Amino acid sequence: MGPRKKAGGAGVDVVASVAELAAEQARAGGMQLLGEGGLLQQLTKHLLQDALDAEMDEHLAAAEPGRSVRDGGNARNGYRPKTVLTEAGPVTVEVPRDRSGTFVPKALPKYARRTEGLDALVISLTAKGLTSGEIVAHLAEVYGMTTSKETVSTITDKVLDSMAEWRTRPLDAVYPVLFIDAVNVKVRDGQVANRPVYVVLGVTADGYRDILGLWTSGGGEGAKYWQSVLTEIKNRGVKDCLILVCDGLSGLPEAVAQVWPQTVVQTCIVHLLRNSFRYASRKDWAAMAKDLKPVYTAPNEAAAADRFAEFAGIWEPSYPAVVKLWERAWSEMVPFLAFDTDIRQVIATTNAIESLNARYRRAASACGHFPNEQAALKRLYLATLALDPTGRGRQRWSNRWKGALNAFDITFDGRLSAGQR
C-alpha cells in the first residue's frame, strides 16, 4: 500500500471528508445516515483511521527520540487492512505497522473485531428485551452488519462480572419492607421445565425501590435454602428488616426467624386475592372481591374475623377451597391489620412490583427457554439494568413517604431510625 498522510489536522480532514461525502450523496438524490456507505459509517472509519495514525506518531516519537532510521531507529512500515464491526456498521481501516513490530494500538487492540460501542449497543438492545435473533436482524437491516447469535451471546457474557459485583454489593443497614417474589422461566435441563427465579425487592428508609438481587432455587427450596439467601443478604450489611412480604414460600418464615428474629412476616394481600380467584369462576370474581375487601381493610383482627365468617357463609358452599386458602394464610395475613394506614399502603402498593415483574416476564418470554439458570439470570439482570444505569431500579415508592416513615418508626420502636445511624 502507498504511504498515507499522517494525522496532522485530523479534525479538519474528517469534517472536510464527511462534508464532501454528504454533498456527493445529496447530489445523488439523498443523504444516507446509517447502513453501508452512510455518513456515520464513513465518519467512524475516518475517526478510527486518524486515531491509529496519531497513535503511531506518538509511538515513534516516544521510542528512542533523536535516533534516525539509518542508525537503526524505528519507523513506519506500511499498513495492513482490518475490518471491524462498529455501532455504525462494518468499517475497514488500515492499521499502521512499524519496523520493530512494537506498535500496539489502543484505539483498536490487536485481536479486536468489534468496538466497545457495538458491545454497548448489543447489551442495550438485549436489556430492552430483544432476542439474539432479533438483534442480528436489526444490525443487518439498519447497519448492514453480518453477525451471529453466538457473537451476540459472547458480547452479553461481558456483563457476568458486573452481575457478580451487583449481586454482592453492600446494602443498607435497615429496610422498612422487603418483598420476595418469583418469576418463572423455562430452562432446558434434559427437558424444558419451569424454574423460579426469586427477586428480593426492598423499600429503603428514604422511600425508594431497591432491587437487592436475583436468586435461583437450584432445584430445591425450604428453610435451609431461604436461610442461605437471607444470610447472604445479612452479610451484605442488612442488620434489620421490619416487615418481609411474601407469598406462602415454604420454609421462609422459619428462616426469617433465625436471621432477623424481630421481623414480621406478612402474606402478600394481592397474591392472596389472585390465588383466591384461581378457584372461582370469572363471573364471580367481582362479587368475591367485594366481599373480601372488608376482611383485609378491617380496623383490627377481631373485626376481620367477623367479616371473614360472613364471607365464608356466602362462598364456602360454592368454593370451599377459597375459604381454606384464607384459613391457612390467616396467621401470616393478620399482622397487616395491626399496622397504621400509611404502613398498609406501603405493603399493599404493588405497582412497582408489578411493573418490575412485567419487565422480567417480557424479557424471559421473548427467549422462549434458556440453556441453563445462569443464562436466565443474565437476561433478567440485563432487564434490571434497563430500568436505570445503576441496575438497582430505583424509583420513588410513595409520594407521601414522610407519613409512612413516621409510622414505621413509631410502630417498630425506633428501629428504622436507629439502623440509619
XYZ file of C-alpha atoms in Angstrom:
421
model
C 0.000 0.000 0.000
C 1.141 3.524 -0.680
C 2.110 5.898 2.114
C -0.711 7.589 3.974
C -0.907 11.184 5.108
C -0.048 11.494 8.790
C -2.723 12.576 11.233
C -1.995 16.284 11.344
C -5.109 18.461 11.428
C -7.184 15.296 11.794
C -10.344 17.106 12.884
C -10.339 19.373 9.817
C -9.648 16.433 7.491
C -12.509 14.386 8.959
C -15.021 17.249 8.764
C -13.977 18.039 5.201
C -14.228 14.392 4.159
C -17.670 13.926 5.699
C -18.897 17.225 4.217
C -17.692 16.094 0.804
C -19.419 12.721 1.208
C -22.653 14.418 2.300
C -22.529 16.678 -0.712
C -21.987 13.690 -3.027
C -24.960 11.854 -1.509
C -27.127 14.950 -1.764
C -26.237 15.360 -5.442
C -27.048 11.673 -5.994
C -30.556 12.210 -4.706
C -30.462 11.766 -0.939
C -28.257 11.717 2.151
C -27.888 8.373 3.963
C -27.020 8.427 7.666
C -26.929 4.718 8.609
C -26.067 1.495 6.825
C -23.493 0.674 4.155
C -21.899 3.891 2.853
C -23.774 6.035 5.368
C -22.312 9.177 6.895
C -21.935 7.657 10.362
C -20.078 4.674 8.936
C -17.704 6.898 6.991
C -17.209 9.214 9.953
C -16.414 6.238 12.187
C -13.900 4.974 9.634
C -12.148 8.350 9.434
C -12.028 8.744 13.204
C -10.583 5.256 13.735
C -8.039 5.749 10.972
C -6.877 9.111 12.272
C -6.694 7.760 15.830
C -4.483 4.871 14.678
C -2.184 7.178 12.725
C -1.909 9.562 15.678
C -1.059 6.660 17.984
C 1.718 5.586 15.624
C 3.130 9.141 15.570
C 3.221 9.202 19.365
C 4.750 5.723 19.500
C 7.593 6.663 17.148
C 8.212 9.969 18.927
C 8.407 8.308 22.337
C 10.738 5.435 21.336
C 14.422 6.379 21.063
C 13.950 10.111 20.368
C 16.513 11.609 18.002
C 17.663 8.304 16.583
C 17.369 8.165 12.777
C 16.245 5.266 10.609
C 19.778 4.989 9.199
C 21.066 4.441 12.754
C 18.618 1.576 13.265
C 15.788 3.641 14.716
C 12.150 2.627 14.422
C 9.963 3.866 11.551
C 6.650 3.278 9.821
C 6.410 0.108 7.780
C 3.209 0.329 5.781
C -0.320 -0.743 6.744
C -2.462 -3.841 6.998
C -6.214 -3.774 6.327
C -8.616 -4.772 9.091
C -12.412 -4.884 9.095
C -14.133 -4.225 12.413
C -17.767 -4.145 13.468
C -18.796 -0.815 14.969
C -22.056 0.669 16.188
C -22.258 2.473 12.820
C -21.711 -0.688 10.761
C -18.673 -2.616 9.478
C -15.676 -0.453 8.533
C -12.301 -1.332 7.018
C -9.282 0.593 8.285
C -5.578 0.397 7.580
C -3.658 -0.407 10.747
C -0.159 1.145 10.654
C 2.886 -1.054 11.276
C 6.379 -0.194 12.476
C 9.671 -1.808 11.596
C 10.418 -3.057 15.098
C 6.965 -4.586 15.476
C 6.451 -2.928 18.867
C 3.403 -0.807 17.982
C 0.276 -1.961 19.848
C -2.718 0.305 19.067
C -5.149 1.167 21.845
C -7.913 2.537 19.656
C -8.197 -0.874 18.020
C -6.484 -3.630 20.051
C -4.615 -6.343 18.176
C -7.276 -9.063 18.141
C -10.359 -6.860 18.431
C -13.044 -7.425 15.801
C -15.612 -5.168 17.438
C -15.584 -1.757 19.078
C -16.746 -1.170 22.635
C -19.562 0.956 21.234
C -21.014 -2.016 19.374
C -20.823 -4.158 22.514
C -22.673 -1.466 24.447
C -25.327 -1.289 21.695
C -25.899 -5.060 21.764
C -26.119 -5.118 25.557
C -28.581 -2.225 25.476
C -30.783 -3.948 22.888
C -30.726 -7.162 24.938
C -31.672 -5.226 28.060
C -34.636 -3.749 26.182
C -35.931 -7.290 25.600
C -34.737 -8.155 22.075
C -33.668 -11.745 21.458
C -30.326 -12.668 19.914
C -32.032 -13.395 16.590
C -33.847 -10.044 16.639
C -30.573 -8.227 17.365
C -28.819 -9.992 14.485
C -31.679 -9.000 12.155
C -31.675 -5.407 13.478
C -27.924 -4.976 12.918
C -28.229 -6.368 9.404
C -31.224 -4.208 8.481
C -30.108 -0.902 9.986
C -26.319 -1.104 9.839
C -25.692 -3.605 7.029
C -23.772 -5.753 9.502
C -23.449 -9.525 9.315
C -23.097 -11.179 12.712
C -24.457 -14.248 14.539
C -26.401 -15.266 17.629
C -23.190 -16.715 19.065
C -21.484 -13.329 18.737
C -24.389 -11.629 20.497
C -24.192 -14.185 23.318
C -20.420 -13.664 23.602
C -20.938 -9.906 23.871
C -23.631 -10.164 26.539
C -21.441 -12.564 28.546
C -19.323 -9.499 29.298
C -21.914 -8.450 31.885
C -21.364 -11.573 34.008
C -18.596 -9.884 36.010
C -20.699 -6.782 36.629
C -23.651 -9.021 37.547
C -21.491 -10.783 40.145
C -20.457 -7.401 41.594
C -24.080 -6.220 41.617
C -25.220 -9.359 43.442
C -22.586 -8.860 46.176
C -22.676 -5.069 46.557
C -23.159 -3.595 50.062
C -26.746 -2.869 51.068
C -28.472 -0.529 53.510
C -28.398 -1.418 57.188
C -32.176 -1.498 57.595
C -35.136 -1.798 55.241
C -38.712 -0.971 56.297
C -40.078 -3.607 53.900
C -38.624 -6.429 51.811
C -40.718 -8.167 49.164
C -39.813 -11.622 47.862
C -41.441 -12.669 44.613
C -40.811 -15.274 41.930
C -40.549 -15.078 38.154
C -40.935 -18.406 36.374
C -38.543 -19.046 33.487
C -38.207 -22.054 31.208
C -34.859 -23.841 31.484
C -33.719 -26.675 29.254
C -32.177 -29.299 31.537
C -32.683 -32.555 29.693
C -36.194 -31.304 29.058
C -37.713 -27.848 29.252
C -39.206 -27.136 32.680
C -40.321 -24.101 34.679
C -37.810 -22.809 37.213
C -38.442 -19.949 39.641
C -36.052 -17.025 39.834
C -36.593 -15.119 43.068
C -36.248 -11.347 43.211
C -35.820 -9.563 46.541
C -37.130 -6.028 46.337
C -36.608 -3.575 49.166
C -38.176 -0.260 50.131
C -35.391 1.920 51.520
C -35.637 4.220 54.523
C -35.727 7.114 52.037
C -38.748 5.625 50.298
C -37.086 4.276 47.147
C -37.299 0.899 45.457
C -34.065 -1.110 45.642
C -33.611 -4.444 43.865
C -31.342 -6.404 46.214
C -30.673 -9.335 43.915
C -31.827 -12.362 41.948
C -31.604 -15.959 43.120
C -32.351 -19.313 41.505
C -33.708 -22.125 43.614
C -31.116 -24.664 42.452
C -33.848 -27.277 42.263
C -34.895 -27.050 45.917
C -36.410 -24.720 48.499
C -37.320 -24.930 52.167
C -35.977 -23.337 55.350
C -32.342 -24.266 54.648
C -32.409 -22.641 51.210
C -34.087 -19.463 52.457
C -31.737 -19.202 55.407
C -28.794 -19.218 52.978
C -30.404 -16.442 50.882
C -31.286 -14.273 53.886
C -27.879 -14.846 55.493
C -26.243 -13.694 52.260
C -28.347 -10.513 52.365
C -27.472 -10.006 56.026
C -23.749 -10.451 55.285
C -24.056 -7.664 52.712
C -24.945 -5.264 55.517
C -28.673 -5.656 56.219
C -28.888 -5.753 60.003
C -32.645 -5.453 60.251
C -35.848 -5.692 58.240
C -39.111 -4.531 59.761
C -41.583 -6.391 57.528
C -40.963 -9.127 54.977
C -43.780 -9.690 52.478
C -44.008 -12.956 50.541
C -46.479 -15.370 49.013
C -46.546 -18.557 51.065
C -42.979 -19.664 50.294
C -42.228 -22.905 52.115
C -39.748 -22.576 54.957
C -39.328 -18.803 54.613
C -40.964 -17.747 57.936
C -38.708 -20.180 59.819
C -35.617 -18.823 58.082
C -36.628 -15.221 58.799
C -36.983 -16.071 62.494
C -33.383 -17.323 62.508
C -31.803 -14.432 60.595
C -33.916 -11.446 61.764
C -35.883 -12.592 64.857
C -37.843 -9.320 65.170
C -39.035 -9.217 61.544
C -42.768 -9.547 60.870
C -43.570 -11.995 58.043
C -46.601 -10.806 56.108
C -48.510 -12.652 53.391
C -48.901 -10.558 50.270
C -52.546 -9.479 50.157
C -52.555 -9.079 46.375
C -51.197 -12.588 45.828
C -53.746 -13.953 48.283
C -56.554 -12.341 46.288
C -55.192 -13.627 42.990
C -54.865 -17.143 44.350
C -58.468 -16.935 45.549
C -59.716 -16.087 42.063
C -57.978 -19.149 40.628
C -60.549 -21.318 42.402
C -63.522 -19.227 41.336
C -65.405 -18.772 38.104
C -64.663 -15.482 36.345
C -68.313 -14.411 36.622
C -67.956 -14.465 40.437
C -64.698 -12.517 40.668
C -66.232 -9.063 41.132
C -68.666 -10.214 43.821
C -65.975 -12.216 45.631
C -63.560 -9.273 45.575
C -66.276 -7.032 47.009
C -66.951 -9.478 49.874
C -63.234 -9.968 50.627
C -62.384 -6.270 50.820
C -63.974 -5.782 54.299
C -61.731 -8.621 55.553
C -58.344 -7.106 54.672
C -59.430 -3.492 55.278
C -60.879 -4.196 58.741
C -59.625 -1.967 61.587
C -58.400 -4.939 63.639
C -58.160 -8.740 63.710
C -61.434 -9.262 65.565
C -63.385 -7.262 63.005
C -61.576 -9.094 60.199
C -62.552 -12.455 61.714
C -66.208 -11.381 61.806
C -66.113 -10.206 58.182
C -64.381 -13.438 57.146
C -67.080 -15.502 58.840
C -69.649 -13.630 56.772
C -67.597 -14.250 53.637
C -67.307 -17.979 54.414
C -71.053 -18.209 54.983
C -71.678 -16.885 51.475
C -68.932 -18.566 49.460
C -67.930 -21.808 51.213
C -70.765 -23.870 49.639
C -69.566 -22.901 46.138
C -65.816 -22.501 46.681
C -64.608 -24.277 49.845
C -61.002 -24.157 48.566
C -61.023 -20.332 48.748
C -62.108 -20.414 52.385
C -59.410 -22.999 53.190
C -56.822 -20.837 51.430
C -57.547 -17.849 53.669
C -57.699 -20.025 56.789
C -54.228 -21.431 56.069
C -52.813 -17.956 55.416
C -54.630 -16.263 58.301
C -51.739 -16.190 60.816
C -49.459 -14.501 58.271
C -52.194 -12.205 56.929
C -53.419 -10.647 60.177
C -50.201 -8.732 61.099
C -51.236 -6.377 58.292
C -54.334 -5.413 60.297
C -52.306 -4.111 63.243
C -50.464 -1.519 61.154
C -51.155 2.157 60.624
C -52.897 3.108 57.367
C -49.668 4.609 55.995
C -47.843 1.309 56.534
C -50.695 -0.668 54.997
C -50.436 1.465 51.856
C -46.720 0.716 51.513
C -47.303 -3.015 51.844
C -50.342 -3.092 49.588
C -48.918 -0.818 46.874
C -47.853 -3.257 44.200
C -47.412 -1.017 41.141
C -43.617 -1.050 41.463
C -43.562 -4.824 41.893
C -45.957 -5.422 39.025
C -44.037 -3.189 36.610
C -40.810 -4.958 37.532
C -42.367 -8.402 37.110
C -43.879 -7.375 33.775
C -40.405 -6.344 32.550
C -38.915 -9.623 33.767
C -41.688 -11.741 32.254
C -41.352 -9.949 28.919
C -37.586 -10.486 28.880
C -37.957 -14.162 29.797
C -40.823 -14.969 27.430
C -39.011 -13.346 24.485
C -36.310 -16.010 24.759
C -38.695 -18.949 24.971
C -36.372 -21.027 27.129
C -32.814 -20.815 28.439
C -29.997 -23.382 28.211
C -29.280 -23.024 31.946
C -30.133 -20.939 35.005
C -27.075 -18.709 34.533
C -28.396 -17.605 31.139
C -31.763 -16.806 32.723
C -30.108 -14.759 35.470
C -28.067 -12.845 32.880
C -31.187 -11.996 30.916
C -33.084 -10.767 33.979
C -30.055 -8.787 35.169
C -29.913 -7.021 31.810
C -33.617 -6.251 32.176
C -32.771 -4.774 35.591
C -30.082 -2.596 34.014
C -32.664 -1.271 31.564
C -34.614 0.194 34.490
C -31.799 2.659 35.239
C -27.983 2.893 34.909
C -27.277 1.690 38.461
C -29.210 -1.529 37.988
C -30.971 -1.015 41.293
C -34.230 0.011 39.648
C -34.641 2.969 41.987
C -37.867 4.896 41.824
C -39.994 6.601 44.422
C -42.192 4.058 46.182
C -44.644 6.599 47.513
C -45.055 10.348 47.051
C -46.250 10.560 50.658
C -43.316 8.830 52.276
C -42.900 11.075 55.342
C -46.119 9.813 56.897
C -45.094 6.200 56.334
C -41.603 6.884 57.706
C -43.021 8.245 60.948
C -45.497 5.377 61.206
C -42.738 2.786 60.746
C -40.531 4.407 63.374
C -43.327 4.631 65.942
C -44.758 1.154 65.280
C -41.334 -0.514 65.397
C -39.913 1.402 68.383
C -37.336 3.445 66.508
C -35.599 0.501 64.824
C -35.725 2.240 61.436
C -34.012 5.460 62.546
C -31.592 3.513 64.769
C -30.437 1.450 61.791
C -29.606 4.601 59.800
C -27.067 5.898 62.325
